[in-house]
Coordinates of C-alpha atoms in Angstrom, one line a residue:
X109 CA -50.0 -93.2 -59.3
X110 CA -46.5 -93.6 -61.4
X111 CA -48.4 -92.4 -65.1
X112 CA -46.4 -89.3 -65.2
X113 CA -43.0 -90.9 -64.8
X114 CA -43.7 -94.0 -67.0
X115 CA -44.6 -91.8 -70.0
X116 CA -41.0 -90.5 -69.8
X117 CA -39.0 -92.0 -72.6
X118 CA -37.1 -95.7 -71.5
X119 CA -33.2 -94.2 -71.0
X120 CA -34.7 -91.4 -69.3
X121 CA -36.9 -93.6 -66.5
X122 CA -33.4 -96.0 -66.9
X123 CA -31.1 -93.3 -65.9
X124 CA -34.0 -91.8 -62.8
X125 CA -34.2 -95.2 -61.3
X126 CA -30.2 -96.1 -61.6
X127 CA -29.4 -92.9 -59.7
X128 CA -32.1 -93.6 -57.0
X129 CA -31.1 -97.0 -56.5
X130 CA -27.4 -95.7 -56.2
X131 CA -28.6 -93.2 -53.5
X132 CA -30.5 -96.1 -51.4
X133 CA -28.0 -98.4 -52.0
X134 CA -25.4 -96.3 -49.8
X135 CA -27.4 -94.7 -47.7
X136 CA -30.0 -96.6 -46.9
X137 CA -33.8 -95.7 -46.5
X138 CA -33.3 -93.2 -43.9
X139 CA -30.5 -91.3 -44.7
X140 CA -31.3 -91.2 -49.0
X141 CA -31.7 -87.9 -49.9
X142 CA -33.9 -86.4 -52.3
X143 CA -31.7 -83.4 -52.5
X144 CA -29.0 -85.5 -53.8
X145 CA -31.2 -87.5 -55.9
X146 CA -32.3 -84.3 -57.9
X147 CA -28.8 -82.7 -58.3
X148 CA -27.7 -85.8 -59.8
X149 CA -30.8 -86.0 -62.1
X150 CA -30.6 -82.0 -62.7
X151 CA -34.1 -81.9 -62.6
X152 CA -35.9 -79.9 -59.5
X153 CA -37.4 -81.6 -56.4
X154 CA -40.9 -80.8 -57.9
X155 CA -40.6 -82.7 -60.7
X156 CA -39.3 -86.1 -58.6
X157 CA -42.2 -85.8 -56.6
X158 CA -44.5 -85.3 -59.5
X159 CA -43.1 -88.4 -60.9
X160 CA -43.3 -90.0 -57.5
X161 CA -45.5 -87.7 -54.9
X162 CA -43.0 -88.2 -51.8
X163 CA -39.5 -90.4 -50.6
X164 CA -42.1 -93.0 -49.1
X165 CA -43.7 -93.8 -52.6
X166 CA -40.4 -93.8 -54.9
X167 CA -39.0 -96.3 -52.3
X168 CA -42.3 -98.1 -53.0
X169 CA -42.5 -98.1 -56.7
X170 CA -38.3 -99.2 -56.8
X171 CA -39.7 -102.0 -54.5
X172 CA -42.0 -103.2 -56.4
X173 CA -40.2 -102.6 -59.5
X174 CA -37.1 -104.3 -59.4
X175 CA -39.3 -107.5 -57.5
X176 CA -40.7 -107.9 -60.8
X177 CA -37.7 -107.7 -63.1
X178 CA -35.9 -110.1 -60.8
X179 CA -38.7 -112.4 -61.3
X180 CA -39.6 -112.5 -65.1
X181 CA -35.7 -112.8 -64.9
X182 CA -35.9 -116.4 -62.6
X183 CA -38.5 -116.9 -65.2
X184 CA -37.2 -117.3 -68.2
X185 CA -33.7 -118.3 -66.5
X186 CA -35.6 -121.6 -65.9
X187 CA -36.8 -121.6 -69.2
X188 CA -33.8 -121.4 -71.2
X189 CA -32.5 -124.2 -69.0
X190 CA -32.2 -127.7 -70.2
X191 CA -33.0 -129.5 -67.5
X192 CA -36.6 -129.7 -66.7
X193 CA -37.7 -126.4 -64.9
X194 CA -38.4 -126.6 -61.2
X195 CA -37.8 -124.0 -58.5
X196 CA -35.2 -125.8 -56.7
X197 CA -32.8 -126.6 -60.4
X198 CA -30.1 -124.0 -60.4
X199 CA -31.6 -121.6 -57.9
X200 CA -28.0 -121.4 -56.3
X201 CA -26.3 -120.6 -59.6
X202 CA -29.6 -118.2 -60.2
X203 CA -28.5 -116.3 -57.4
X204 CA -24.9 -115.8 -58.4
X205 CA -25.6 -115.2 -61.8
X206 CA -28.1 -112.1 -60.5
X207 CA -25.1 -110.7 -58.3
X208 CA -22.8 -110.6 -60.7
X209 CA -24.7 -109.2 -63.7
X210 CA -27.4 -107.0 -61.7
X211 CA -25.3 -106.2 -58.2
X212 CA -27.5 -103.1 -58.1
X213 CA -30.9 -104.5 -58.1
X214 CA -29.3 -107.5 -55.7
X215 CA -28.5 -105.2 -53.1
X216 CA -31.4 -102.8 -53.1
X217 CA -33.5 -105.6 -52.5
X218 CA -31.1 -107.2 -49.7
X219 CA -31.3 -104.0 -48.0
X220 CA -35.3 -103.4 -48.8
X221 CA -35.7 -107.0 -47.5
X222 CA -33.6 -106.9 -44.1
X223 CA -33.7 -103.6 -43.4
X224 CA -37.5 -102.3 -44.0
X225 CA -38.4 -99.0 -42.7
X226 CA -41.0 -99.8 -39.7
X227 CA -43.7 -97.2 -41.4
X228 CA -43.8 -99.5 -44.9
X229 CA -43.2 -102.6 -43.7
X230 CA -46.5 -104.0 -44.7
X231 CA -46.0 -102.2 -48.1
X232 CA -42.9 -103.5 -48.7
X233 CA -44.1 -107.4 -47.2
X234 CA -47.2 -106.9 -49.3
X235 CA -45.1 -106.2 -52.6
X236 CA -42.3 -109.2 -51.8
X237 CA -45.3 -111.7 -50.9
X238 CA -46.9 -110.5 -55.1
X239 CA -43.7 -111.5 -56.8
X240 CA -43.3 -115.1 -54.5
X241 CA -46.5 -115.4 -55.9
X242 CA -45.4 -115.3 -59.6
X243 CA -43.1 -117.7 -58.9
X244 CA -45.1 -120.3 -57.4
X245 CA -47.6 -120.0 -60.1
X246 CA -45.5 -120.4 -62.9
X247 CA -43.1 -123.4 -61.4
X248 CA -43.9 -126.9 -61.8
X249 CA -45.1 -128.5 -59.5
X250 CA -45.3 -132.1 -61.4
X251 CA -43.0 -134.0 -58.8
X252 CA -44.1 -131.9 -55.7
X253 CA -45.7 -134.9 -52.9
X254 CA -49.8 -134.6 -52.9
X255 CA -49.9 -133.9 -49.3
X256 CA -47.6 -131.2 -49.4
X257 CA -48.8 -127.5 -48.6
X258 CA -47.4 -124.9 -51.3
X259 CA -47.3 -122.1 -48.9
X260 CA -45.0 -123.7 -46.6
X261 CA -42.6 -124.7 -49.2
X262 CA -42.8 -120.4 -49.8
X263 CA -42.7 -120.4 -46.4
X264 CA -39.4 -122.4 -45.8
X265 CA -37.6 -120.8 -49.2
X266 CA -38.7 -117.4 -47.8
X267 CA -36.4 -117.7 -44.6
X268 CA -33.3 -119.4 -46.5
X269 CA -33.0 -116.3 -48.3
X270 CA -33.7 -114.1 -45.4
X271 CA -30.5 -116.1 -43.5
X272 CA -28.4 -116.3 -46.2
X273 CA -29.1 -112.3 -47.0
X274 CA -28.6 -111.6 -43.5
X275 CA -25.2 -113.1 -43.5
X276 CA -24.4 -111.5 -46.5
X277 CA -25.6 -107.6 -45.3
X278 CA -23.7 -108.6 -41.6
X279 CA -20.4 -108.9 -43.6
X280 CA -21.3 -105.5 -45.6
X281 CA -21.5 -103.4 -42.6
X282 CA -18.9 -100.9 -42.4
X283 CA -18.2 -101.5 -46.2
X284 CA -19.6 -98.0 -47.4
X285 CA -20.1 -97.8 -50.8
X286 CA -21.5 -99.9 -53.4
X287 CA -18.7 -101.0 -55.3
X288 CA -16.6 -102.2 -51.9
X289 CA -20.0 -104.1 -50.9
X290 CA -19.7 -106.0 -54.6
X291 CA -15.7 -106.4 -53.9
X292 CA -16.8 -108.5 -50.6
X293 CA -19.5 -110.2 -51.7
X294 CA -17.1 -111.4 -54.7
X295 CA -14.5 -112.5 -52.2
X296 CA -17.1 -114.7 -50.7
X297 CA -19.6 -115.8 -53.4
X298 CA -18.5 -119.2 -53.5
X299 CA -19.3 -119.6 -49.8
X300 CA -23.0 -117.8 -50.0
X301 CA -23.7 -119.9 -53.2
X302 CA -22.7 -123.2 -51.8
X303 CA -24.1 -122.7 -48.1
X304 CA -27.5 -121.5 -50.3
X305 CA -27.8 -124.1 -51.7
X306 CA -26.9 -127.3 -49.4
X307 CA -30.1 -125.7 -47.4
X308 CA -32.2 -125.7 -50.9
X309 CA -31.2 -129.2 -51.4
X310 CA -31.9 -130.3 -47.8
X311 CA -35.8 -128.6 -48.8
X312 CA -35.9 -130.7 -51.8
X313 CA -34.7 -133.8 -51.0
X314 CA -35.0 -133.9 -46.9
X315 CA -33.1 -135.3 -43.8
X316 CA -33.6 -138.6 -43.8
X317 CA -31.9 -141.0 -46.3
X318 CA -34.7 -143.4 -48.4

């Protein structure tokens, strides 16, 4: 569907996608405007929608897209580390480390994640649900208990990041632009990180004491 726009040279598709995200970013799905989008670009609207057909599908392919940077990114984040690679070592530090070197990508995908347009919902799910996938495939799973059900760990990471998002995008509203979001979510990093991950440790290590 996206052959047309991926044969575009890298800066080009770079500087297409960093202006869309921009546009979503402060606008949100509903509001974004093509319009806008094409100005910026100085290309016509024809030529977007060649690239992408309609609004619905660029949101789609930027969905999809930045899901799979931010997870070869985990990826070889756990790699590089020294300690021995599991989903739950760092995943706090991850998280702040993403915010404050990608806050673009961060906060499309906040917004994508807690705010879904109703009409792509199970687009959007289907496309989050691909790159959880990738994660669980490539972590280790070594010290995991036998009886335990992968998809309920997924399950139970799934909706700590959906809280802690959703506490981050309730203290965005009203914020406007993108750079005042980043401002607030600075002032309280510290507090997302550390309430992130008491919750991840609780998952990995449980209530009761041994």
């Amino acid at each position: 569907m996206y052959e047309t726009f991926e044969k575009l040279s890298g800066g080009r598709r770079k500087q297409i996608i960093q202006v869309c995200l921009e546009e979503f970013i402060e606008k949100g799905y509903e509001n974004a405007s093509t319009n806008t989008i094409v100005k910026r670009l100085e290309i016509s609207k024809g030529v977007l929608f060649l690239y992408f057909k309609n609004k619905k599908n660029l949101y789609l392919y930027l969905v999809e897209h930045i899901s799979e940077i931010l997870i070869d990114d985990y990826i070889n984040y756990q790699s590089e580390s020294i300690v021995d690679a599991d989903i739950f070592n760092n995943l706090g530090e991850y998280y702040k480390e993403l915010i404050q070197k990608k806050p673009e990508l961060f906060l499309f995908m906040m917004q994508a994640f807690l705010n879904t347009p109703e009409e792509m919902k199970e687009e959007v799910d289907a496309r989050h649900n691909k790159a959880h996938d990738r994660i669980f495939h490539n972590m280790n799973q070594s010290r995991f208990r036998q009886d335990i059900d992968i998809r309920l760990v997924d399950d139970l990471l799934h909706m700590v990041s959906y809280y802690i998002s959703q506490t981050i995008y309730n203290d965005l509203k009203g914020k406007g632009m993108a750079a005042a979001m980043m401002d607030e979510i600075n002032r309280n990093m510290d507090k997302y990180v550390g309430q992130f991950s008491k919750y991840v440790d609780i998952l990995k290590y449980g209530v009761y004491a041994r």
